[in-house]
């Protein structure tokens, strides 16, 4: 991920998340997610899968993520 430190995280109401620890956790999560996705892509390509299809499947997976805390804000 190029520059995830430049991401300004916001609450559902649009307020900036200024807590250093929260931003650190988000940064660490993104780095970890990127590495897992990169590993999955490399495995798939080595097994003969189409790289673009893998990207599409990963994008669809993210789009289907469920927010178990919806309505708590």
N, CA and C of each residue as an Amber inpcrd file, in Angstrom:
protein
   219
   0.8660000  -1.1660000   0.0000000   0.0000000   0.0000000   0.0000000
   0.9070000   1.2200000   0.0000000   0.6520000   2.1040000  -0.8850000
   1.5730000   3.2180000  -1.0840000   1.7140000   4.1170000   0.1250000
   0.6950000   4.8790000   0.4440000   0.8300000   5.8410000   1.5300000
  -0.4090000   5.8130000   2.4120000  -0.5580000   4.7350000   3.1670000
  -1.7310000   4.6200000   4.0250000  -1.6890000   5.5940000   5.1900000
  -0.5090000   6.1300000   5.4960000  -0.4190000   7.1140000   6.5860000
  -1.0880000   8.4250000   6.2010000  -1.2910000   8.6450000   4.9050000
  -1.9300000   9.8710000   4.4410000  -3.4590000   9.7830000   4.5270000
  -3.9760000   8.6060000   4.8720000  -5.4240000   8.4390000   4.9700000
  -5.9210000   9.1480000   6.2190000  -6.9470000   9.9430000   6.0490000
  -7.5950000  10.6110000   7.1840000  -8.8780000   9.8380000   7.4480000
  -8.8790000   9.0920000   8.5460000 -10.0400000   8.2870000   8.8910000
 -11.1120000   9.1640000   9.4960000 -12.3630000   8.8430000   9.1770000
 -13.4970000   9.6390000   9.6380000 -14.5630000   8.7500000  10.2660000
 -15.3060000   9.3300000  11.1810000 -16.4450000   8.6500000  11.7880000
 -17.6010000   8.6650000  10.7860000 -18.6670000   7.8980000  11.0490000
 -19.8290000   7.9420000  10.1660000 -20.4390000   9.3430000  10.0420000
 -20.2070000  10.1750000  11.0470000 -20.7330000  11.5470000  11.0020000
 -19.7690000  12.5030000  10.3050000 -18.5880000  12.0030000   9.9200000
 -17.6240000  12.8380000   9.2160000 -16.5350000  13.4370000  10.0880000
 -16.5940000  13.1770000  11.3890000 -15.5610000  13.6950000  12.2880000
 -14.2440000  12.9600000  12.0570000 -13.1450000  13.6770000  12.1340000
 -11.8190000  13.0750000  11.9670000 -11.4900000  12.2280000  13.1880000
 -10.9730000  11.0150000  12.9290000 -10.4960000  10.1490000  13.9990000
  -9.0620000  10.5880000  14.2940000  -8.8790000  11.3130000  15.3890000
  -7.5820000  11.9170000  15.7040000  -6.7390000  11.0820000  16.6570000
  -7.3090000  10.0650000  17.2490000  -6.5860000   9.2450000  18.2260000
  -5.4030000   8.5440000  17.5590000  -4.2110000   8.7780000  18.0810000
  -2.9910000   8.2080000  17.5220000  -3.0420000   6.6840000  17.5350000
  -3.5060000   6.1050000  18.6160000  -3.5540000   4.6440000  18.7300000
  -4.5450000   4.0440000  17.7340000  -5.6950000   4.6740000  17.5500000
  -6.6790000   4.1750000  16.5830000  -6.1030000   4.2250000  15.1660000
  -5.4340000   5.3170000  14.8480000  -4.8290000   5.4520000  13.5290000
  -3.6980000   4.4370000  13.3360000  -2.9670000   4.1640000  14.3900000
  -1.8970000   3.1710000  14.3260000  -2.4680000   1.7800000  14.0450000
  -3.5700000   1.4380000  14.7280000  -4.2190000   0.1390000  14.5070000
  -4.7130000   0.0340000  13.0700000  -5.3200000   1.0930000  12.5670000
  -5.8130000   1.0770000  11.1820000  -4.6630000   0.8910000  10.2000000
  -3.5550000   1.5800000  10.4170000  -2.3670000   1.4500000   9.5730000
  -1.8430000   0.0150000   9.5980000  -1.7230000  -0.5560000  10.7890000
  -1.2360000  -1.9270000  10.9240000  -2.1800000  -2.9120000  10.2440000
  -3.4890000  -2.7070000  10.4000000  -4.4630000  -3.5760000   9.7450000
  -4.3240000  -3.5340000   8.2320000  -4.1640000  -2.3440000   7.6690000
  -4.0360000  -2.2180000   6.2210000  -2.7790000  -2.8940000   5.7030000
  -1.6930000  -2.7460000   6.4210000  -0.4410000  -3.3960000   6.0170000
  -0.6280000  -4.9150000   6.0240000  -1.2630000  -5.4220000   7.0660000
  -1.4970000  -6.8680000   7.1830000  -2.4350000  -7.3680000   6.0780000
  -3.5090000  -6.6420000   5.8330000  -4.4590000  -7.0260000   4.7750000
  -3.7720000  -7.0290000   3.4160000  -2.9770000  -6.0120000   3.1560000
  -2.2760000  -5.9450000   1.8670000  -1.3580000  -7.1510000   1.6870000
  -0.6350000  -7.5220000   2.7380000   0.2850000  -8.6500000   2.6230000
  -0.4590000  -9.9610000   2.3930000  -1.5660000 -10.1480000   3.0940000
  -2.3620000 -11.3670000   2.9140000  -2.9120000 -11.4320000   1.4870000
  -3.4210000 -10.3110000   0.9960000  -3.9520000 -10.2780000  -0.3690000
  -2.8430000 -10.4990000  -1.3930000  -1.6800000  -9.9150000  -1.1630000
  -0.5460000 -10.1060000  -2.0700000  -0.1370000 -11.5770000  -2.0980000
  -0.0690000 -12.1980000  -0.9370000   0.2840000 -13.6180000  -0.8660000
  -0.7410000 -14.4710000  -1.6170000  -2.0240000 -14.1710000  -1.4370000
  -3.0800000 -14.9240000  -2.1190000  -2.9830000 -14.7500000  -3.6310000
  -2.7050000 -13.5320000  -4.0790000  -2.5580000 -13.2770000  -5.5150000
  -1.3750000 -14.0560000  -6.0790000  -0.2580000 -14.0070000  -5.3880000
   0.9270000 -14.7210000  -5.8650000   0.6890000 -16.2290000  -5.9070000
   0.0520000 -16.7770000  -4.8750000  -0.2720000 -18.2010000  -4.8750000
  -1.1590000 -18.5510000  -6.0670000  -2.1870000 -17.7370000  -6.2820000
  -3.1290000 -18.0030000  -7.3700000  -2.4340000 -17.9710000  -8.7240000
  -1.5910000 -16.9710000  -8.9440000  -0.8870000 -16.8550000 -10.2220000
   0.0570000 -18.0460000 -10.4150000   0.7520000 -18.4370000  -9.3640000
   1.6500000 -19.5940000  -9.4600000   0.8890000 -20.8800000  -9.7760000
  -0.3870000 -20.9410000  -9.3680000  -1.2080000 -22.1210000  -9.6530000
  -1.9280000 -22.0100000 -10.9900000  -1.6820000 -20.9110000 -11.7230000
  -2.2440000 -20.7670000 -13.0580000  -3.5110000 -19.9440000 -13.1600000
  -3.9320000 -19.3180000 -12.0680000  -5.1450000 -18.4960000 -12.1030000
  -4.8540000 -17.1350000 -12.7470000  -5.9050000 -16.5270000 -13.2570000
  -5.8120000 -15.1990000 -13.8550000  -5.7220000 -14.1400000 -12.7510000
  -4.7090000 -13.3020000 -12.8060000  -4.4820000 -12.2970000 -11.7610000
  -5.6560000 -11.3250000 -11.6480000  -6.2170000 -10.9050000 -12.7790000
  -7.3310000  -9.9500000 -12.7190000  -8.5600000 -10.5830000 -12.0780000
  -8.7970000 -11.8600000 -12.3470000  -9.9270000 -12.5320000 -11.7170000
  -9.7380000 -12.5790000 -10.2020000  -8.5210000 -12.8400000  -9.7500000
  -8.2460000 -12.8670000  -8.3150000  -8.5190000 -11.4950000  -7.7140000
  -8.0680000 -10.4370000  -8.3790000  -8.3390000  -9.0770000  -7.8860000
  -9.8390000  -8.8150000  -7.8110000 -10.5590000  -9.2480000  -8.8440000
 -12.0140000  -9.0540000  -8.8640000 -12.6920000  -9.7950000  -7.7150000
 -12.2550000 -11.0260000  -7.4470000 -12.8190000 -11.8140000  -6.3570000
 -12.5190000 -11.1440000  -5.0140000 -11.2960000 -10.6580000  -4.8410000
 -10.9490000  -9.9700000  -3.5930000 -11.7810000  -8.6990000  -3.4200000
 -11.9870000  -7.9600000  -4.4920000 -12.8190000  -6.7460000  -4.4180000
 -14.2520000  -7.0880000  -4.0390000 -14.7660000  -8.1590000  -4.6180000
 -16.1300000  -8.5890000  -4.2940000 -16.2230000  -9.0190000  -2.8290000
 -15.2010000  -9.7060000  -2.3580000 -15.1680000 -10.1340000  -0.9670000
 -15.2500000  -8.9220000  -0.0370000 -14.4850000  -7.8930000  -0.3270000
 -14.4980000  -6.6800000   0.4970000 -15.8650000  -6.0080000   0.4260000
 -16.4560000  -5.9730000  -0.7630000 -17.7620000  -5.3390000  -0.9200000
 -18.8490000  -6.0570000  -0.1180000 -18.6600000  -7.3450000   0.1660000
 -19.6520000  -8.1270000   0.9030000 -19.4230000  -8.1290000   2.4120000
 -18.4010000  -7.4660000   2.8920000 -18.1500000  -7.4460000   4.3400000
 -19.3580000  -6.8570000   5.0730000 -19.6870000  -7.4760000   6.1940000
 -20.8550000  -7.0730000   6.9830000 -20.4030000  -6.2530000   8.1930000
 -21.0750000  -5.1520000   8.4350000 -20.7970000  -4.3240000   9.6110000
 -21.6950000  -4.8060000  10.7550000 -21.1380000  -5.5310000  11.7230000
 -21.9620000  -6.0360000  12.8110000 -22.3680000  -4.9380000  13.7990000
 -21.8250000  -3.7570000  13.6480000 -22.1270000  -2.6590000  14.5680000
 -23.0020000  -1.5830000  13.9300000 -23.5950000  -1.8810000  12.7910000
 -24.4390000  -0.9010000  12.1030000 -25.5370000  -0.4010000  13.0430000
 -25.7450000   0.9050000  13.0380000 -26.7700000   1.5000000  13.8590000
 -26.3450000   1.8810000  15.2610000 -25.0630000   1.6580000  15.5750000
 -24.5720000   1.9760000  16.9330000 -24.0190000   3.3990000  17.0380000
 -24.0190000   4.1380000  15.9400000 -23.4340000   5.4930000  15.9950000
 -24.4540000   6.5470000  16.3330000
